Amino acid sequence: MEILSSVSEHGKVTESNFPTSAIDILGSAWSLSDRSIRNSLLKTCKHVVPMLSSTFVNKSIFDPMIAGFADSNAK
Amino acid sequence: MKSQNRFSSVAQRGIQKIRLLKHPYVLSYVDSSVSEDSVLLVTEACVPLKNWIDSIGSNRDAINGSISSIHWGFRCIITALEFLHSSCGIGHNAIDLSTIFVVKDGDWKVGRFEYSGNPSNSADESFFRDNFSLVPKGFLPPDVQQNMKIPGSFVLLDMYALGKCMEMIYFEILNVSVSDILRRLINKMVHKDPRHQPSFAQLLRAPEFHGESVQLFIDLKDFSLKSNVESIEILKNVANRVPSLSPSMCVYKILPIVVEKLRIALNDFQNRDSREASRTVSSTPLCKYLKVYFPSP
């Protein structure tokens, strides 16, 4: 995730050539309820989200992120 | 018309050769078409090395940022020529900046095999004799240009031409400093006495072609063979070097590897979760009680 974030942060990739396979993986990762994965995603989302479409962010990231605020179960 | 047929037959010869050659650093054949007035060849996406070098421009920062890619590119070409000479028993015979191509992920690949072959083979020797006027002359040794005849050793030709490519790119176009070892090797490659030419093994021992500058490329090439511990170390190294890497290398070489690793990790996550859950349950007091009073047979 750090590499994805670093690549986006330093302008090495744009929204047009960001791999669709990476987008699918991000959707799967956000759907998991593991705290360490969510922590990693939150740290890197600032630079990765600009590479994603608004539709994807609304559909696959926003709801899981909000659900994370209700997390009280330490895994 | 006769001249057009001659060009067409030379081009078709190149297509026949490239269809048969399979190597990571030989341009991949995709499709071809021959008609009365044209010969079309479709390969993987690439740009000629000359165009790629021109795109770097004269900006010092851009040149410094591309040095590792250039070292890696020459290592790819050395590997490809070694394959042609040792495994295929042929030489390329026309190596120059227009027959080396750069693909999307930054690898350099050899293309345009119209003049490849073994001069000691009678059919190839006859072809060279009949079509020598069409062979690109720029990177041929002076005595070959003067005698207008391909010498018996294709190793000599390819090594000389590769040396001229290195000389042109490192010293004339980009004006970058190289190690004394590589400088001496390049001088030997373009020496008028072919007995001074180094072998490919000697060339690969130059610091530029096996040292720190290309180690990342070597690690990424063999990434799928690495253990988990080695993979993590390589990815840590990649993360530190992202600012200095080219965008095309990031998009086409690094991101596919990272995404694949993430995919495998996420696929395994459910199994790992189940294992951790079962361990947690089995360590509870109830399970310990059950084990004591109902031991497994």
XYZ file of C-alpha atoms in Angstrom:
372
model
C 0.000 0.000 0.000
C 2.895 2.296 0.767
C 4.247 1.783 -2.740
C 0.829 2.534 -4.273
C 0.669 5.706 -2.228
C 4.264 6.702 -3.026
C 3.790 6.140 -6.751
C 0.667 8.333 -6.707
C 2.223 10.976 -4.461
C 5.265 11.490 -6.709
C 3.166 11.774 -9.844
C 4.428 8.551 -11.400
C 0.883 7.477 -12.258
C -2.239 9.316 -13.373
C -5.916 8.494 -13.136
C -5.881 7.386 -16.789
C -3.109 4.787 -16.418
C -3.782 3.649 -12.840
C -4.232 -0.128 -13.257
C -7.826 -1.368 -13.069
C -6.525 -4.440 -11.228
C -5.283 -2.115 -8.477
C -8.729 -0.508 -8.248
C -10.352 -3.942 -7.795
C -7.837 -4.826 -5.090
C -8.507 -1.578 -3.245
C -12.245 -2.330 -3.312
C -11.609 -5.776 -1.808
C -9.237 -4.370 0.816
C -11.707 -1.720 1.985
C -14.412 -4.368 2.420
C -12.329 -6.210 5.026
C -12.923 -5.465 8.672
C -9.385 -6.025 9.913
C -8.081 -3.055 11.866
C -4.474 -3.253 10.680
C -5.556 -3.306 7.030
C -7.977 -0.455 7.604
C -5.218 1.519 9.336
C -2.903 0.993 6.371
C -5.625 2.019 3.912
C -6.453 5.156 5.865
C -2.799 6.193 5.961
C -2.410 5.822 2.205
C -5.835 6.955 0.960
C -4.854 10.635 0.766
C -2.617 10.016 -2.257
C -4.439 7.027 -3.755
C -7.995 8.466 -3.817
C -7.155 11.080 -6.524
C -6.420 8.140 -8.829
C -9.926 6.742 -8.344
C -13.220 7.790 -9.863
C -15.852 9.513 -7.707
C -18.248 6.641 -8.324
C -15.761 4.096 -6.986
C -14.959 6.213 -3.954
C -18.651 6.640 -3.115
C -19.465 2.995 -3.713
C -16.473 1.104 -2.349
C -14.598 3.386 0.056
C -16.937 5.853 1.750
C -19.365 3.348 3.314
C -16.652 1.002 4.685
C -14.794 4.047 6.021
C -17.900 5.255 7.879
C -18.541 1.741 9.183
C -15.021 1.801 10.606
C -16.026 4.541 13.042
C -18.374 2.041 14.681
C -15.618 -0.534 15.137
C -15.236 -1.473 18.741
C -14.057 -5.053 18.280
C -10.245 -5.424 18.505
C -9.186 -8.316 16.246
C 9.666 -3.055 -59.301
C 12.737 -5.282 -58.940
C 14.059 -3.005 -56.189
C 10.680 -3.116 -54.429
C 10.662 -6.924 -54.576
C 14.134 -6.944 -53.099
C 13.081 -4.749 -50.161
C 10.005 -6.911 -49.708
C 12.014 -10.132 -49.629
C 14.455 -8.640 -47.096
C 11.554 -7.512 -44.910
C 9.916 -10.927 -45.137
C 13.190 -12.532 -44.106
C 13.146 -10.338 -41.008
C 9.599 -11.444 -40.210
C 10.492 -15.128 -40.574
C 13.417 -14.682 -38.195
C 11.564 -12.701 -35.532
C 8.674 -15.195 -35.480
C 11.037 -17.980 -34.423
C 12.982 -16.105 -31.750
C 11.560 -16.215 -28.208
C 13.572 -14.416 -25.557
C 12.682 -11.814 -22.906
C 14.919 -9.258 -24.646
C 14.017 -9.994 -28.253
C 11.077 -7.975 -29.551
C 7.946 -10.149 -29.530
C 6.211 -10.895 -32.805
C 2.428 -10.336 -32.792
C 1.226 -10.463 -36.397
C 2.289 -9.763 -39.953
C 0.790 -9.255 -43.371
C 2.348 -9.361 -46.837
C 0.665 -7.839 -49.864
C 1.813 -6.832 -53.340
C 3.106 -3.435 -52.358
C 3.635 -3.619 -48.620
C 4.911 -5.760 -45.774
C 3.430 -5.122 -42.342
C 4.879 -6.353 -39.080
C 3.123 -5.946 -35.720
C 5.215 -6.346 -32.589
C 4.696 -5.521 -28.929
C 4.480 -1.796 -28.211
C 7.901 -0.145 -28.340
C 9.849 2.911 -29.486
C 13.238 2.894 -31.247
C 16.108 3.566 -28.870
C 17.061 6.700 -30.823
C 13.624 8.230 -30.185
C 13.736 7.234 -26.516
C 17.156 8.840 -26.056
C 15.928 12.005 -27.805
C 12.941 12.146 -25.434
C 15.306 12.365 -22.442
C 16.582 15.618 -23.871
C 19.558 17.544 -22.571
C 18.250 18.341 -19.087
C 20.882 17.097 -16.640
C 18.352 15.933 -14.055
C 16.460 13.916 -16.650
C 19.707 12.319 -17.836
C 20.800 11.470 -14.303
C 17.349 9.999 -13.622
C 17.635 7.725 -16.644
C 21.141 6.397 -16.017
C 20.016 3.239 -14.228
C 17.530 2.538 -17.017
C 20.297 2.908 -19.619
C 22.632 0.573 -17.748
C 19.799 -1.945 -17.410
C 18.910 -1.528 -21.099
C 22.440 -2.334 -22.226
C 22.449 -5.344 -19.923
C 19.254 -6.549 -21.664
C 20.908 -6.186 -25.083
C 24.068 -7.997 -23.961
C 21.878 -10.851 -22.701
C 19.920 -10.943 -25.963
C 23.076 -11.019 -28.109
C 24.541 -13.759 -25.936
C 21.362 -15.762 -26.570
C 21.534 -15.191 -30.339
C 25.193 -16.181 -30.532
C 25.267 -19.128 -28.111
C 21.796 -20.663 -28.375
C 20.779 -19.727 -31.915
C 24.192 -19.696 -33.583
C 23.428 -16.466 -35.445
C 24.430 -12.847 -35.242
C 22.167 -9.834 -35.552
C 24.649 -8.100 -37.897
C 22.842 -4.746 -37.847
C 22.854 -3.514 -34.250
C 22.385 0.260 -34.040
C 20.077 2.794 -32.419
C 17.245 1.949 -34.831
C 17.311 -1.815 -34.272
C 17.190 -1.605 -30.477
C 13.751 -0.826 -29.059
C 12.490 0.289 -25.661
C 9.240 -1.264 -24.430
C 6.756 0.171 -21.953
C 8.288 -1.247 -18.778
C 11.722 0.124 -19.644
C 13.366 -3.066 -20.941
C 15.440 -2.783 -24.123
C 14.863 -5.390 -26.806
C 16.550 -6.312 -30.054
C 14.408 -6.108 -33.189
C 14.720 -5.998 -36.980
C 16.302 -9.290 -37.878
C 16.428 -8.792 -41.649
C 20.215 -9.203 -41.704
C 20.600 -11.771 -38.961
C 22.280 -15.046 -39.730
C 25.564 -16.903 -39.772
C 27.968 -15.857 -42.536
C 29.580 -19.308 -42.491
C 26.196 -20.715 -43.577
C 26.110 -20.721 -47.384
C 22.497 -19.484 -47.706
C 23.121 -16.617 -45.281
C 26.470 -15.777 -46.908
C 24.763 -15.612 -50.293
C 22.047 -13.327 -48.888
C 24.608 -10.958 -47.354
C 26.589 -10.806 -50.574
C 23.492 -9.958 -52.624
C 22.065 -7.433 -50.157
C 25.128 -5.866 -48.555
C 24.212 -2.472 -50.001
C 21.034 -2.492 -47.865
C 22.787 -3.291 -44.560
C 22.906 -0.194 -42.289
C 26.546 0.892 -42.434
C 26.788 3.267 -39.519
C 27.957 0.744 -36.945
C 29.963 -1.620 -39.125
C 33.748 -1.851 -38.588
C 35.689 0.318 -41.068
C 37.350 -2.627 -42.778
C 33.966 -4.319 -43.315
C 32.605 -1.131 -44.883
C 35.684 -0.872 -47.086
C 35.696 -4.513 -48.195
C 31.897 -4.525 -48.527
C 31.731 -8.015 -47.117
C 30.330 -9.440 -43.874
C 33.189 -11.155 -42.002
C 33.045 -14.776 -40.956
C 32.524 -13.939 -37.286
C 29.151 -12.489 -36.380
C 30.341 -12.059 -32.788
C 32.875 -9.498 -33.988
C 30.225 -7.487 -35.828
C 27.686 -7.421 -33.006
C 30.289 -6.656 -30.352
C 31.695 -3.764 -32.418
C 28.226 -2.362 -33.120
C 27.223 -2.643 -29.466
C 30.419 -0.847 -28.494
C 29.613 1.962 -30.930
C 26.096 2.228 -29.426
C 27.560 2.537 -25.923
C 30.131 5.058 -27.097
C 27.483 7.159 -28.787
C 24.981 7.086 -25.915
C 27.332 7.374 -22.936
C 29.944 9.755 -24.330
C 28.520 11.647 -27.279
C 24.794 12.128 -26.727
C 24.370 12.079 -22.949
C 27.973 12.743 -21.849
C 27.777 10.698 -18.654
C 30.687 9.368 -16.664
C 31.216 5.621 -16.477
C 33.659 3.468 -14.554
C 37.197 3.011 -15.865
C 36.435 -0.685 -16.302
C 33.520 -0.002 -18.640
C 35.438 2.697 -20.495
C 38.271 0.228 -21.156
C 35.794 -2.458 -22.244
C 34.093 -0.093 -24.689
C 37.480 0.850 -26.168
C 38.225 -2.830 -26.649
C 34.824 -3.445 -28.255
C 35.458 -0.839 -30.947
C 39.135 -1.671 -31.404
C 40.155 -2.267 -34.996
C 41.779 -5.550 -33.935
C 38.925 -7.932 -33.074
C 41.222 -10.072 -30.909
C 40.988 -7.331 -28.292
C 37.216 -7.615 -28.013
C 35.898 -8.715 -24.619
C 33.458 -11.566 -24.160
C 29.869 -10.979 -23.020
C 30.744 -12.472 -19.637
C 33.526 -9.898 -19.197
C 31.163 -7.147 -20.262
C 28.553 -8.167 -17.709
C 31.168 -7.886 -14.946
C 31.382 -4.111 -15.463
C 29.987 -2.377 -12.350
C 27.281 -0.643 -14.386
C 25.756 -3.956 -15.469
C 25.651 -5.910 -12.241
C 26.059 -3.413 -9.443
C 23.697 -1.459 -7.242
C 22.369 0.628 -10.119
C 20.745 -2.365 -11.803
C 20.137 -4.569 -8.761
C 16.567 -3.321 -8.380
C 15.813 -4.242 -12.006
C 17.367 -7.698 -11.497
C 15.316 -8.254 -8.327
C 12.085 -7.247 -10.060
C 12.820 -9.506 -13.014
C 13.061 -12.569 -10.746
C 10.444 -11.379 -8.237
C 8.119 -14.348 -8.635
C 10.944 -16.700 -7.598
C 11.688 -14.882 -4.339
C 10.575 -16.057 -0.912
C 8.191 -13.916 1.164
C 11.043 -12.515 3.259
C 13.078 -11.589 0.166
C 9.976 -10.096 -1.509
C 9.328 -7.822 1.471
C 12.941 -6.588 1.426
C 12.741 -5.874 -2.307
C 9.446 -4.003 -1.938
C 10.904 -1.912 0.917
C 13.777 -1.001 -1.390
C 11.316 -0.150 -4.161
C 9.298 2.105 -1.848
C 12.468 4.076 -0.993
C 13.434 4.511 -4.623
C 10.067 5.463 -6.145
C 10.929 9.185 -6.458
C 13.913 8.376 -8.688
C 12.159 5.837 -10.941
C 10.584 6.650 -14.288
C 6.764 6.800 -14.522
C 6.651 4.045 -17.154
C 8.687 1.730 -14.938
C 6.369 2.444 -12.016
C 3.206 1.809 -14.036
C 4.315 -1.193 -16.121
C 6.915 -2.948 -13.992
C 6.327 -2.158 -10.327
C 2.564 -1.709 -9.973
C 1.700 -5.089 -11.567
C 4.017 -6.821 -9.068
C 2.602 -4.878 -6.104
C -0.994 -5.501 -7.158
C -0.365 -9.228 -7.607
C 1.205 -9.442 -4.145
C -1.787 -7.620 -2.649
C -4.194 -9.919 -4.490
C -2.475 -13.038 -3.111
C -2.422 -11.555 0.391
C -6.110 -10.650 0.273
C -7.079 -14.069 -1.113
C -5.181 -15.698 1.736
C -6.707 -13.368 4.291
C -9.886 -15.381 4.775
C -7.908 -18.580 5.403
C -5.605 -16.780 7.802
C -8.581 -15.288 9.602
C -10.082 -18.758 9.995
C -6.816 -20.162 11.361
C -6.471 -17.321 13.863
C -10.132 -17.704 14.913
C -9.769 -21.449 15.498
C -6.607 -20.870 17.545
C -8.430 -18.315 19.679
C -11.396 -20.641 20.273
C -9.231 -23.664 21.078
C -7.394 -21.762 23.808
C -10.609 -20.902 25.720
C -11.288 -22.661 29.072
C -14.265 -24.585 27.634
C -12.141 -26.198 24.960
C -9.413 -27.062 27.454
C -12.084 -28.750 29.593
C -13.335 -30.704 26.593
C -9.808 -31.868 25.735
C -9.264 -33.170 29.291
C -12.511 -35.136 29.555
C -12.844 -36.094 25.911
C -9.311 -36.614 24.660
C -8.967 -37.413 20.980
C -8.295 -41.104 20.215
